[in-house]
JSON list of C-alpha atoms in Angstrom, two decimals:
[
{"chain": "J", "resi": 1, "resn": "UNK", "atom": "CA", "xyz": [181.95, 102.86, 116.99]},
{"chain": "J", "resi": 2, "resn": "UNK", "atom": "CA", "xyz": [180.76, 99.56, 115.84]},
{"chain": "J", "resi": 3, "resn": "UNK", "atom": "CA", "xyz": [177.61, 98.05, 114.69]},
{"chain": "J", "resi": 4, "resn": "UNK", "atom": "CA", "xyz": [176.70, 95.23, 117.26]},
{"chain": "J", "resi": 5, "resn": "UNK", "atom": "CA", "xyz": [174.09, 92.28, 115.63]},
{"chain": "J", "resi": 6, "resn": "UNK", "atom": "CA", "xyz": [172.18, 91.16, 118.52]},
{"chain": "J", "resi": 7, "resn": "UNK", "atom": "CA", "xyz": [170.97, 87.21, 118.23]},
{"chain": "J", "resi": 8, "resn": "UNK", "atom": "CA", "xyz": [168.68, 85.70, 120.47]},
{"chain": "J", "resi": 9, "resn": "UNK", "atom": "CA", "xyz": [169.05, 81.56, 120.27]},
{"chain": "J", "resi": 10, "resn": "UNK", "atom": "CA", "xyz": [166.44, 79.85, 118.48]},
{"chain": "J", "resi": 11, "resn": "UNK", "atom": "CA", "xyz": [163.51, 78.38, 119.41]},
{"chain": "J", "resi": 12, "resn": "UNK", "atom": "CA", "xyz": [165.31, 75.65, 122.59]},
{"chain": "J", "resi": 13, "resn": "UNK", "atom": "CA", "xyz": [162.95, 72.25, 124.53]},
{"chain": "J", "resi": 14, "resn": "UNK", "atom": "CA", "xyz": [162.51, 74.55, 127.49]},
{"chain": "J", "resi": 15, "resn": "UNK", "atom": "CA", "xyz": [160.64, 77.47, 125.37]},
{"chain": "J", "resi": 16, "resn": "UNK", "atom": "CA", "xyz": [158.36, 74.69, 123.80]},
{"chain": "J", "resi": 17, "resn": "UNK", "atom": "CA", "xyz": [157.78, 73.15, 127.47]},
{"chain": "J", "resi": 18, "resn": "UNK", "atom": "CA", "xyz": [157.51, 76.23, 129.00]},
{"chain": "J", "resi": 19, "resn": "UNK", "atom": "CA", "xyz": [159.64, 76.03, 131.68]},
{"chain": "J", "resi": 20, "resn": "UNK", "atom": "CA", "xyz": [162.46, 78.56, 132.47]},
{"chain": "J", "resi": 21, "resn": "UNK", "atom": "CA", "xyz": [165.73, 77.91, 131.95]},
{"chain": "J", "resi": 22, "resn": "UNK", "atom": "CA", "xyz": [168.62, 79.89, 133.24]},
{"chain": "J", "resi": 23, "resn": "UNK", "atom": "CA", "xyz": [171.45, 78.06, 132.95]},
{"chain": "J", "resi": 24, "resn": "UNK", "atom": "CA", "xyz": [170.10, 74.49, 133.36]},
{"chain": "J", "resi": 25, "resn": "UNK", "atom": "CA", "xyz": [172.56, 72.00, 131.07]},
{"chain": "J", "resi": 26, "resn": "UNK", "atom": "CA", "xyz": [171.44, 70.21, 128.62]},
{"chain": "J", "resi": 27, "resn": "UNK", "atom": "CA", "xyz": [168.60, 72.48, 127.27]},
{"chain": "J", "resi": 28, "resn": "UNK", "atom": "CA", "xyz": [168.93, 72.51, 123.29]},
{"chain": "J", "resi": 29, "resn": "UNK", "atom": "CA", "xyz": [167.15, 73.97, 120.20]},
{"chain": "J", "resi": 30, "resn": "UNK", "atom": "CA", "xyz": [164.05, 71.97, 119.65]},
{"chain": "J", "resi": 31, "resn": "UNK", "atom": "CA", "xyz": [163.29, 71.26, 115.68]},
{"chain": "J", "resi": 32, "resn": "UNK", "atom": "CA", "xyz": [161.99, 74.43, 114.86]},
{"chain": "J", "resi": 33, "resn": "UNK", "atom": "CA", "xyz": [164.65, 76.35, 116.96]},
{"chain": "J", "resi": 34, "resn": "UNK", "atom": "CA", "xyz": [167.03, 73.92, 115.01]},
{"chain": "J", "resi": 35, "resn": "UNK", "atom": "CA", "xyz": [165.82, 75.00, 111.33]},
{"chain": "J", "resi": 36, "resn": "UNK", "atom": "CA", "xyz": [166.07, 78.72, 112.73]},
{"chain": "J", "resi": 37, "resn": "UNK", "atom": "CA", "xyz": [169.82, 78.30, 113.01]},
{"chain": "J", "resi": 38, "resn": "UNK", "atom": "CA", "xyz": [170.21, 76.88, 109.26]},
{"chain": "J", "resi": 39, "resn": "UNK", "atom": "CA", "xyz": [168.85, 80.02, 108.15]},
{"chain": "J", "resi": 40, "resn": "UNK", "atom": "CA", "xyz": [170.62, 82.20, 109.74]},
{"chain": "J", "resi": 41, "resn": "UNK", "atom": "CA", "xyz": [173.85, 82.50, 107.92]},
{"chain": "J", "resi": 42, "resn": "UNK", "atom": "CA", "xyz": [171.49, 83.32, 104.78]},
{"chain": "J", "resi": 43, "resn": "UNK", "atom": "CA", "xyz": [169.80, 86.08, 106.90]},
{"chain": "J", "resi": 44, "resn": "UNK", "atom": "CA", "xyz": [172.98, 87.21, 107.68]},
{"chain": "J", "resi": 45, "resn": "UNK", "atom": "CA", "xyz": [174.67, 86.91, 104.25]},
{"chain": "J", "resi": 46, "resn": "UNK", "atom": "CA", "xyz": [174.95, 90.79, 103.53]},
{"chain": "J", "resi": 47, "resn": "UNK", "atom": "CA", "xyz": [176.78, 91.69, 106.83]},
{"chain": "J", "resi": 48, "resn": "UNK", "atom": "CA", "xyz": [180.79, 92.00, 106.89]},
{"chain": "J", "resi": 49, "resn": "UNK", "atom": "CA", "xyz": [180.80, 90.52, 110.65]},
{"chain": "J", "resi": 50, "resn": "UNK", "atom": "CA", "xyz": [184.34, 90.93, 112.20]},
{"chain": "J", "resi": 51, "resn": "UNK", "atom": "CA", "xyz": [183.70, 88.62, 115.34]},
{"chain": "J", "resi": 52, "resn": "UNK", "atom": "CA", "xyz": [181.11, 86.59, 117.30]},
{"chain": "J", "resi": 53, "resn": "UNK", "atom": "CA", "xyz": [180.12, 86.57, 121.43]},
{"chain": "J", "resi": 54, "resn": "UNK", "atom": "CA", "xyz": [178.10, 84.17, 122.72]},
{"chain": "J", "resi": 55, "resn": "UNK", "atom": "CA", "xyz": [176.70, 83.13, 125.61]},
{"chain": "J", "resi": 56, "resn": "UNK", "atom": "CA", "xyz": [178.42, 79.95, 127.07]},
{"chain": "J", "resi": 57, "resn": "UNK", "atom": "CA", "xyz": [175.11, 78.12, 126.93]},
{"chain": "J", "resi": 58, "resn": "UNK", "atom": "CA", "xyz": [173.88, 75.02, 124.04]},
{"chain": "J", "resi": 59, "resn": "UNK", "atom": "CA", "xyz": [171.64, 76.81, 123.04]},
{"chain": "J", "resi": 60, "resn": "UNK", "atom": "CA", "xyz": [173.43, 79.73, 121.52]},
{"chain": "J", "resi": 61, "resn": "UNK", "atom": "CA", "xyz": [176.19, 77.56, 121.07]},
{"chain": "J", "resi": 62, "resn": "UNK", "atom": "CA", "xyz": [174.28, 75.34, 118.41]},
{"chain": "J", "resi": 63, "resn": "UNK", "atom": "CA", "xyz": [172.34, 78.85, 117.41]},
{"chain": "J", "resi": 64, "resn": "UNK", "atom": "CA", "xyz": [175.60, 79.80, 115.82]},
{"chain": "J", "resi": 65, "resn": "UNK", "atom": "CA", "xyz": [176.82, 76.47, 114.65]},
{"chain": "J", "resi": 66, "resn": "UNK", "atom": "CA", "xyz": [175.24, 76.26, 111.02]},
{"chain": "J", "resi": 67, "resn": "UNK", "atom": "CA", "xyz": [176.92, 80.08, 111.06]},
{"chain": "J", "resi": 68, "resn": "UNK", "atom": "CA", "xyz": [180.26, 79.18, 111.85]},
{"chain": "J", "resi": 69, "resn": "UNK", "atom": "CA", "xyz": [180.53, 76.47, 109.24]},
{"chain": "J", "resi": 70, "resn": "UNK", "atom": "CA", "xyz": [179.41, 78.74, 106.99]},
{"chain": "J", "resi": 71, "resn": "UNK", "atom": "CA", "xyz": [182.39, 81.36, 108.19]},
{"chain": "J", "resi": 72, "resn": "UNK", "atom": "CA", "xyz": [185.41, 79.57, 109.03]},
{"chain": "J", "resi": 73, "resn": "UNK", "atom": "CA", "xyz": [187.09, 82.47, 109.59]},
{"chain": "J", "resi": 74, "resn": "UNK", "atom": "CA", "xyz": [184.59, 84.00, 112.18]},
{"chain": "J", "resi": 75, "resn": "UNK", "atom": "CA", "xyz": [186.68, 84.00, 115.50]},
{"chain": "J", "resi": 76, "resn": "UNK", "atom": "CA", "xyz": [184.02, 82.99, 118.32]},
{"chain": "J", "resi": 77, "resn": "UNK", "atom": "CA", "xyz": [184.61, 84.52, 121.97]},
{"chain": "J", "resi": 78, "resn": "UNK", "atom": "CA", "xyz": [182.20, 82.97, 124.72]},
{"chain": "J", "resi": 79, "resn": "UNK", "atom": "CA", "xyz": [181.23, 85.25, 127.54]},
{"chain": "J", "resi": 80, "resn": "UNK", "atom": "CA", "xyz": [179.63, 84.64, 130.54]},
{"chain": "J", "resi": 81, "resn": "UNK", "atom": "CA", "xyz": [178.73, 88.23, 130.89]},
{"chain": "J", "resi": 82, "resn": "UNK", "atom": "CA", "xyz": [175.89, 87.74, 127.98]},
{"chain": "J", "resi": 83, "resn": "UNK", "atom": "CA", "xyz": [174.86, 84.49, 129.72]},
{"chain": "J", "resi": 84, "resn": "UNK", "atom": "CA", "xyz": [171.40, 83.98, 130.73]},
{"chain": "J", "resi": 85, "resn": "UNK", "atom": "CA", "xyz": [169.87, 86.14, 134.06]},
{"chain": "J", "resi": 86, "resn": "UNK", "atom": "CA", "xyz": [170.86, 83.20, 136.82]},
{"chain": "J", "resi": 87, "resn": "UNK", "atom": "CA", "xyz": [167.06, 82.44, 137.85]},
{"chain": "J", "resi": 88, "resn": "UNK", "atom": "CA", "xyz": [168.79, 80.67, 141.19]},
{"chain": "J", "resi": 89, "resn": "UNK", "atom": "CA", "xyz": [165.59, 78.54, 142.56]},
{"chain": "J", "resi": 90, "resn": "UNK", "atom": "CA", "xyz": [163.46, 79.33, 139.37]},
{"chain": "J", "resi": 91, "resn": "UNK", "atom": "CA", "xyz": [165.48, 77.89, 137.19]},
{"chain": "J", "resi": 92, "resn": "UNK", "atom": "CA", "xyz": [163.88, 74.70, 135.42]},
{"chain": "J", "resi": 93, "resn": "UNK", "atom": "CA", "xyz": [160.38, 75.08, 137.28]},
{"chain": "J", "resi": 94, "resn": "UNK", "atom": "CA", "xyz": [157.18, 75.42, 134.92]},
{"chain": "J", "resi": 95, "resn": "UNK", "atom": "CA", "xyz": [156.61, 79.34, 133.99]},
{"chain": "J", "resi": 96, "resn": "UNK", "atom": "CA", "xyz": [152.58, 78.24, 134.93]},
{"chain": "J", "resi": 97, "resn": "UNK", "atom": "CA", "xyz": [153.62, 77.59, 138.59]},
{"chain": "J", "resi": 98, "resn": "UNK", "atom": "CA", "xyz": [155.85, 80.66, 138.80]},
{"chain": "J", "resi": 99, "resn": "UNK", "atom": "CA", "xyz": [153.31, 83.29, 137.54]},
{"chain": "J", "resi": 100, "resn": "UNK", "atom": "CA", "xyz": [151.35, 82.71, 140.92]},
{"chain": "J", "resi": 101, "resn": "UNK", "atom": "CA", "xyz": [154.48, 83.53, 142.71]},
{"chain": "J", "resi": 102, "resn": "UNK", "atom": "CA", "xyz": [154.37, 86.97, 144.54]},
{"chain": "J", "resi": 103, "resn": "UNK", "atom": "CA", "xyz": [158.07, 87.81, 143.48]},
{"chain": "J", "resi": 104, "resn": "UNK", "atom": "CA", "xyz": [156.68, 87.22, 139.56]},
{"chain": "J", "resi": 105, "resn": "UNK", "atom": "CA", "xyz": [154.47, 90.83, 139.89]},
{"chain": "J", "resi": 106, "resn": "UNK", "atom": "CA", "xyz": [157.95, 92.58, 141.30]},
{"chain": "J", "resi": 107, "resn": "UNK", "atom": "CA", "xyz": [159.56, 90.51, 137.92]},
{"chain": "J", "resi": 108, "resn": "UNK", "atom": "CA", "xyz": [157.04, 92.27, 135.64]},
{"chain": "J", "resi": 109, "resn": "UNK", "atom": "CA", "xyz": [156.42, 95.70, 137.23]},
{"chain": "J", "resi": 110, "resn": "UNK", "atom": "CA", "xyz": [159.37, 96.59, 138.76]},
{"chain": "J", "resi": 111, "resn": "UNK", "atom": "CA", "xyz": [162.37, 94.38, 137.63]},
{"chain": "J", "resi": 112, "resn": "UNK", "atom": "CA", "xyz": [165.15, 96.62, 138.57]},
{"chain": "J", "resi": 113, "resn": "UNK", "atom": "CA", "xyz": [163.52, 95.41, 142.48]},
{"chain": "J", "resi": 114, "resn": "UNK", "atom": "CA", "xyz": [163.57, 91.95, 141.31]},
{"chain": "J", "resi": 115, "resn": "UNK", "atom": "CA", "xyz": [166.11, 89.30, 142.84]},
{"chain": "J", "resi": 116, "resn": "UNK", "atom": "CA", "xyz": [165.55, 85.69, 141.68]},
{"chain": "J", "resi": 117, "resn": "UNK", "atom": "CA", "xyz": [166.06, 83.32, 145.09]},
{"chain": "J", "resi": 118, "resn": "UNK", "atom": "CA", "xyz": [169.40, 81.41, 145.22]},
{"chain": "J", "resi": 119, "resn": "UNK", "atom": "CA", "xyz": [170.20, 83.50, 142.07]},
{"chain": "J", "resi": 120, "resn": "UNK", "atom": "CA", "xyz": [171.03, 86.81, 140.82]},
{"chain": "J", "resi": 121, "resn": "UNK", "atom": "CA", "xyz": [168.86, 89.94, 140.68]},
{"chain": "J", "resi": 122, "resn": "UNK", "atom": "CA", "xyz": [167.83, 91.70, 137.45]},
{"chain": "J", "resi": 123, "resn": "UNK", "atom": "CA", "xyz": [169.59, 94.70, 137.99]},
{"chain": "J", "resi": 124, "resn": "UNK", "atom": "CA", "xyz": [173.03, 92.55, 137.95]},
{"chain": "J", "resi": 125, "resn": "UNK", "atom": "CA", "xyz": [171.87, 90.90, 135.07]},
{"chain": "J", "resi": 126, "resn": "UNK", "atom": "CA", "xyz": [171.11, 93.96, 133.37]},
{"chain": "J", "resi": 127, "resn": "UNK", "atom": "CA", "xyz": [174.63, 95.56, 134.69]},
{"chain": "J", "resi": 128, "resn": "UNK", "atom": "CA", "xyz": [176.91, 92.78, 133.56]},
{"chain": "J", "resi": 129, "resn": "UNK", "atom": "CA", "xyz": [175.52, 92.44, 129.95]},
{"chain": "J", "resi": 130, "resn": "UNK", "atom": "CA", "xyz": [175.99, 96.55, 129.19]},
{"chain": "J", "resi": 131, "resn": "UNK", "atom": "CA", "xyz": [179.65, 96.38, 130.76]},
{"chain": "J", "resi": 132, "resn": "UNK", "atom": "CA", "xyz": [180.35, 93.46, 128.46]},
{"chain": "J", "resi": 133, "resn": "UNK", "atom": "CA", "xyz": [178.52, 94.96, 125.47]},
{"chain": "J", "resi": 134, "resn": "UNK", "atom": "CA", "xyz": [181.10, 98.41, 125.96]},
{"chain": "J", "resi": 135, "resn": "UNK", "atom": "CA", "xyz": [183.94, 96.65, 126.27]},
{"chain": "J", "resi": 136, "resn": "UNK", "atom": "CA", "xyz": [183.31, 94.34, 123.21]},
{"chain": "J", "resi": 137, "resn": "UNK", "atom": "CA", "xyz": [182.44, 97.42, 121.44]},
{"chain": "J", "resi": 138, "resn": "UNK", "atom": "CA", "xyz": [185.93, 99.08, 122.58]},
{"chain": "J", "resi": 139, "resn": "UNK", "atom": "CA", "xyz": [187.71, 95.69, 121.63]},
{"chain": "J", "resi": 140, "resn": "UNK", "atom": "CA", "xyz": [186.01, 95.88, 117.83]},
{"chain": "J", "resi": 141, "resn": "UNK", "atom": "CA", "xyz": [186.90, 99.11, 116.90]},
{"chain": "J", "resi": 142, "resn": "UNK", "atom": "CA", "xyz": [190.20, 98.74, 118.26]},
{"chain": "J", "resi": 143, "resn": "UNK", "atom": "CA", "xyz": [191.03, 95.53, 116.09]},
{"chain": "J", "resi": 144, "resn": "UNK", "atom": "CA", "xyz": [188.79, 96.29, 112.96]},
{"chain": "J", "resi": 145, "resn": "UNK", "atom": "CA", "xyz": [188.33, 99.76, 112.85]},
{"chain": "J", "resi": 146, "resn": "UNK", "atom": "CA", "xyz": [185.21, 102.28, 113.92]},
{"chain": "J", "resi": 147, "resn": "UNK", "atom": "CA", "xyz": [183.02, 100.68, 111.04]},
{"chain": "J", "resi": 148, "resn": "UNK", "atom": "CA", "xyz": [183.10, 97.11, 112.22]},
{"chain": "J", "resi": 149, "resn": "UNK", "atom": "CA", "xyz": [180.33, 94.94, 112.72]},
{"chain": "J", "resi": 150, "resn": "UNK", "atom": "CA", "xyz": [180.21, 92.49, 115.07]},
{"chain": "J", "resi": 151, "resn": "UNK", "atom": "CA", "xyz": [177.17, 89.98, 116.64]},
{"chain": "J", "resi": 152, "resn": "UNK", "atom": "CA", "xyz": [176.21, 88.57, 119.75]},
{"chain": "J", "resi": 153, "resn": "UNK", "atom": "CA", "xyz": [174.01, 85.46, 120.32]},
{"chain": "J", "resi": 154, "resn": "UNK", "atom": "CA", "xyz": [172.19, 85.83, 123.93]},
{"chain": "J", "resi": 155, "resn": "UNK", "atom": "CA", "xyz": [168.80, 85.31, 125.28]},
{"chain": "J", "resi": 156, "resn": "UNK", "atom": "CA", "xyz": [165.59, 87.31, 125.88]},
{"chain": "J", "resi": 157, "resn": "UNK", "atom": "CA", "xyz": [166.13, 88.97, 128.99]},
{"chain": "J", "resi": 158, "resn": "UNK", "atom": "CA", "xyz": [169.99, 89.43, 128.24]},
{"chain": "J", "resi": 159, "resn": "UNK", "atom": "CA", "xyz": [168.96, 91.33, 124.82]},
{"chain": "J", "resi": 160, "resn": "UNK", "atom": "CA", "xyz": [166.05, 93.13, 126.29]},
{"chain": "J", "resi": 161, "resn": "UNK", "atom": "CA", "xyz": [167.89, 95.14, 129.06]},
{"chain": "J", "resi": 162, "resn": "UNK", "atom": "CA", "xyz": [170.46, 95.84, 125.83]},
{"chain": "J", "resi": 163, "resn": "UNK", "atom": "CA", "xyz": [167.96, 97.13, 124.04]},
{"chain": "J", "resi": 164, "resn": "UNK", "atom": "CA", "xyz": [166.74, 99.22, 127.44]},
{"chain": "J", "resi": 165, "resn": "UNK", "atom": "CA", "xyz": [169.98, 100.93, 127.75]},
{"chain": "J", "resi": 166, "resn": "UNK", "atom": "CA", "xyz": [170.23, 101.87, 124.18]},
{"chain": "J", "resi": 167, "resn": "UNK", "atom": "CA", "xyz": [166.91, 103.72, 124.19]},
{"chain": "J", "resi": 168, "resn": "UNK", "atom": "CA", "xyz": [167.97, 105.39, 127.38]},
{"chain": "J", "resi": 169, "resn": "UNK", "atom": "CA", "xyz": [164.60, 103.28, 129.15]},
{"chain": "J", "resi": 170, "resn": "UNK", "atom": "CA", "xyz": [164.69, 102.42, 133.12]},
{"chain": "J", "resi": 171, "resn": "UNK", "atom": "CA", "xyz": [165.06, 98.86, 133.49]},
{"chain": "J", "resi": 172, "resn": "UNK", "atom": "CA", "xyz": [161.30, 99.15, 135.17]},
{"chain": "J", "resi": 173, "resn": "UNK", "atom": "CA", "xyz": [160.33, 99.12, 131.77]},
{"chain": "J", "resi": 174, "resn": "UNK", "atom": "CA", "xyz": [162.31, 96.62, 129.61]},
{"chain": "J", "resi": 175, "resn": "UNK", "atom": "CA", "xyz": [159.15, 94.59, 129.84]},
{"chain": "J", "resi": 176, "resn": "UNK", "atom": "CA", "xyz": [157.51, 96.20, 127.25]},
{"chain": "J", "resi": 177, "resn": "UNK", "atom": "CA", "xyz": [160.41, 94.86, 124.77]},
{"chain": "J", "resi": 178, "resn": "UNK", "atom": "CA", "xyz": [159.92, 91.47, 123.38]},
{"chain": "J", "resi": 179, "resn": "UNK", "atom": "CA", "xyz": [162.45, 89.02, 121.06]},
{"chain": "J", "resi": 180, "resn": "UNK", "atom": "CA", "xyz": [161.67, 86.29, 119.84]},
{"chain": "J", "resi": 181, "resn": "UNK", "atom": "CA", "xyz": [163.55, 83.32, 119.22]},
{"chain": "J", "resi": 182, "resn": "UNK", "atom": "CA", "xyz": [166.29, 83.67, 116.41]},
{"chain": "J", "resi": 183, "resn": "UNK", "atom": "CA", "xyz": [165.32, 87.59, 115.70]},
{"chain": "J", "resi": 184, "resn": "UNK", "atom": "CA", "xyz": [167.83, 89.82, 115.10]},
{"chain": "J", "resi": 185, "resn": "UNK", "atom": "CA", "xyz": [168.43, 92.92, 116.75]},
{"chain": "J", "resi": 186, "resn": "UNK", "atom": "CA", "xyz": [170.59, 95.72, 116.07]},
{"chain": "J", "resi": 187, "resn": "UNK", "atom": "CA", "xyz": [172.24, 98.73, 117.39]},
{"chain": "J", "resi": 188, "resn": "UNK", "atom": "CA", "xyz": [174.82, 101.02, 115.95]},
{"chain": "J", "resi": 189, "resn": "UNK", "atom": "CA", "xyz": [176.90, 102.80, 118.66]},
{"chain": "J", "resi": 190, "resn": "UNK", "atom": "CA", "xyz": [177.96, 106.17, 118.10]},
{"chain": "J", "resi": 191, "resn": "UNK", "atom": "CA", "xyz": [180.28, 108.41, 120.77]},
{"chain": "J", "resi": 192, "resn": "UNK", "atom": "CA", "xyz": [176.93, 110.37, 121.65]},
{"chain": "J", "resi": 193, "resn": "UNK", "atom": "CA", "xyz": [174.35, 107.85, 121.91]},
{"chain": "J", "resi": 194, "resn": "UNK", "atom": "CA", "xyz": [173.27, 104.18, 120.35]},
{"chain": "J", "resi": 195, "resn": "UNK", "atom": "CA", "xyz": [170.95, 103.88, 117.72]},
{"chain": "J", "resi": 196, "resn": "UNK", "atom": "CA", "xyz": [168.37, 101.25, 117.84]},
{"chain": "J", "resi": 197, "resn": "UNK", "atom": "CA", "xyz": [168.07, 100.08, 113.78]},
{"chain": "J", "resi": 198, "resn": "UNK", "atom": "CA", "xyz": [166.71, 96.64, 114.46]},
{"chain": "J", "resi": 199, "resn": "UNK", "atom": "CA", "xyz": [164.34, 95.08, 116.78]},
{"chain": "J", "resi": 200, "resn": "UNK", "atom": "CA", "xyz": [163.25, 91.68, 117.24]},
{"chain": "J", "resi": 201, "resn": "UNK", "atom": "CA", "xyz": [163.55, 91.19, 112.88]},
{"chain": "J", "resi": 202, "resn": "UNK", "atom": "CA", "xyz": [162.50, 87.30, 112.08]},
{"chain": "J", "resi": 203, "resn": "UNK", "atom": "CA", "xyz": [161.57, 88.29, 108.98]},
{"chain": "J", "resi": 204, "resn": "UNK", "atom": "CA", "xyz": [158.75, 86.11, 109.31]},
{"chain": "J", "resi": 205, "resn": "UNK", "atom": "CA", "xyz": [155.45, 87.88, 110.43]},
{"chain": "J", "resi": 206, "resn": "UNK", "atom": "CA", "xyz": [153.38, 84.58, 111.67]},
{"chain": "J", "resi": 207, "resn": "UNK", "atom": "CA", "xyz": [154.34, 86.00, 115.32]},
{"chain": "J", "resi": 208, "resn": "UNK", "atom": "CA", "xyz": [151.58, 88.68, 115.17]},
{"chain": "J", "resi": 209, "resn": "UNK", "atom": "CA", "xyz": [148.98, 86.15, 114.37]},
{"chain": "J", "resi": 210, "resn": "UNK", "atom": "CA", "xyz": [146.38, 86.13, 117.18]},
{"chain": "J", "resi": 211, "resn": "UNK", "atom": "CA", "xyz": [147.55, 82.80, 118.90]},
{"chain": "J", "resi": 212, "resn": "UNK", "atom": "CA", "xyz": [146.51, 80.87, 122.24]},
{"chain": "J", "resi": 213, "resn": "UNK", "atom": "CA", "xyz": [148.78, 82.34, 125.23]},
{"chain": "J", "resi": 214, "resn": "UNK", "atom": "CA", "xyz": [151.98, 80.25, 125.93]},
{"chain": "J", "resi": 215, "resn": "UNK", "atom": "CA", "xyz": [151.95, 78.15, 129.14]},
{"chain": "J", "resi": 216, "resn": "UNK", "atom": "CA", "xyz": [152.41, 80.97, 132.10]},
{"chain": "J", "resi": 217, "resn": "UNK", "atom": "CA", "xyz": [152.33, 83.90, 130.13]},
{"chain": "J", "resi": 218, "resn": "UNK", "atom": "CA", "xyz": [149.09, 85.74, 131.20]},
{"chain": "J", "resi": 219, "resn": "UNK", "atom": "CA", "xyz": [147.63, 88.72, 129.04]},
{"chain": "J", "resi": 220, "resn": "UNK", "atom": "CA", "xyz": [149.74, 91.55, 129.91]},
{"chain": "J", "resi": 221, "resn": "UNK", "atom": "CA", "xyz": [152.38, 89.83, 131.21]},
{"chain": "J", "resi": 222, "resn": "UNK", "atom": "CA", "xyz": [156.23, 89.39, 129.83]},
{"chain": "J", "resi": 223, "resn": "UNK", "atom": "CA", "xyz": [157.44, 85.76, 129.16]},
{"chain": "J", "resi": 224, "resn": "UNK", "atom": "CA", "xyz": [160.24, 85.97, 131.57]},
{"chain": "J", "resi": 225, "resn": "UNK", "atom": "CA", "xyz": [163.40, 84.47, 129.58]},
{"chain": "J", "resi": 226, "resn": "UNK", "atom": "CA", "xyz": [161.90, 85.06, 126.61]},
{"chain": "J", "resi": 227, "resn": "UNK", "atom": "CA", "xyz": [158.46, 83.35, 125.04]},
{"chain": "J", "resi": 228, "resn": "UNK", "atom": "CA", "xyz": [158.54, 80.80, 122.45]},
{"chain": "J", "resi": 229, "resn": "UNK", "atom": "CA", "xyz": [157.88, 82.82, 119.19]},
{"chain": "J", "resi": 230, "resn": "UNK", "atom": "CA", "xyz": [155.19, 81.77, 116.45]},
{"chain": "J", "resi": 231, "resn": "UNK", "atom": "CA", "xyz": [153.77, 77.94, 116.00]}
]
């Protein structure tokens, strides 16, 4: 089965403002997230990829840009499935107001509990993005072969219930996976079981620098949507 490259988009104006999200238009990679996307067709250079899924959102949309231009060929499939979690009333409200919401302490200790008002709940997030990851993986091998690789461009929460399932985790504990912006994730799919071979890779190691906490992400706590990644 195939070899799926997981991409989370790169550093957008809502991460750096520290509000969340969802699927609020207009929210694009800030400067930083910008140069992360340049350098991802070198990052990727070595890898044969046979297709790319993305998320319908800017972000991942201009994630994948500077990668597309660099692969003509690359045939691009959008798919809402790999979307970001809809955060329903959450969505483009300050992560520092939310954390003192009760439903935030359901979000971080028991997710799979966790339904967003006027949105969706995690467990359908976290349902959606596996069905669409299986039957990508069943479209891959079926047009280039059982060795294919293929990538995916999503966002934190998307690629962190992924990465749940493949380690056989409840999705109670899918907060203890982080991804930041631009890192590369990957997991080879066998008929048995996934192997996780990549997680979170920026190949840049600044992230583990002791650093001031991002704007409503207490000690402890996950950066719902995904934090902002190193200065």
């Amino acid at each position: 089965m195939p070899m799926l490259i997981l991409v989370r988009h790169g550093r957008s104006t809502a991460n750096t403002a520290g509000v969340l999200a969802g699927w609020t238009p207009g929210v694009a990679l800030d400067e930083r997230g910008t140069a992360q996307a340049a350098a991802l067709p070198g990052r990727l250079a070595g890898l044969p990829l046979a297709a790319a899924v993305t998320s319908p959102l800017q972000r991942c949309r201009e994630t994948l840009a500077p990668l597309l231009a660099a692969r003509p060929e690359l045939p691009l499939h959008p798919d809402d499935r790999i979307g970001e979690c809809h955060y329903g009333d959450w969505s483009g409200r300050k992560l520092a107001e939310l954390a003192d919401e009760p439903l935030m302490n359901i979000v971080q200790q028991h997710p799979s509990a966790a339904a967003f008002p006027g949105g969706e709940s995690m467990r359908a997030m976290h349902a959606r993005a596996v069905e669409a990851v299986r039957d990508w993986n069943g479209r891959i091998e079926r047009e280039h072969g059982a060795d294919a690789v293929y990538l995916m461009c999503s966002h934190g929460d998307i690629i962190k219930a992924l990465v749940a399932d493949a380690l056989g985790l409840h999705l109670d504990l899918f907060q203890r996976i982080s991804v930041e912006p631009c890192s590369v994730t990957a997991i080879r799919y066998t008929p048995t079981r996934p192997f996780l071979v990549r997680l979170g890779d920026t190949g840049d190691f600044a992230g583990l620098a002791p650093r001031e906490e991002n704007s409503g992400h207490r000690g402890g706590d996950a950066a719902v949507g995904g934090d902002a990644g190193a200065p």
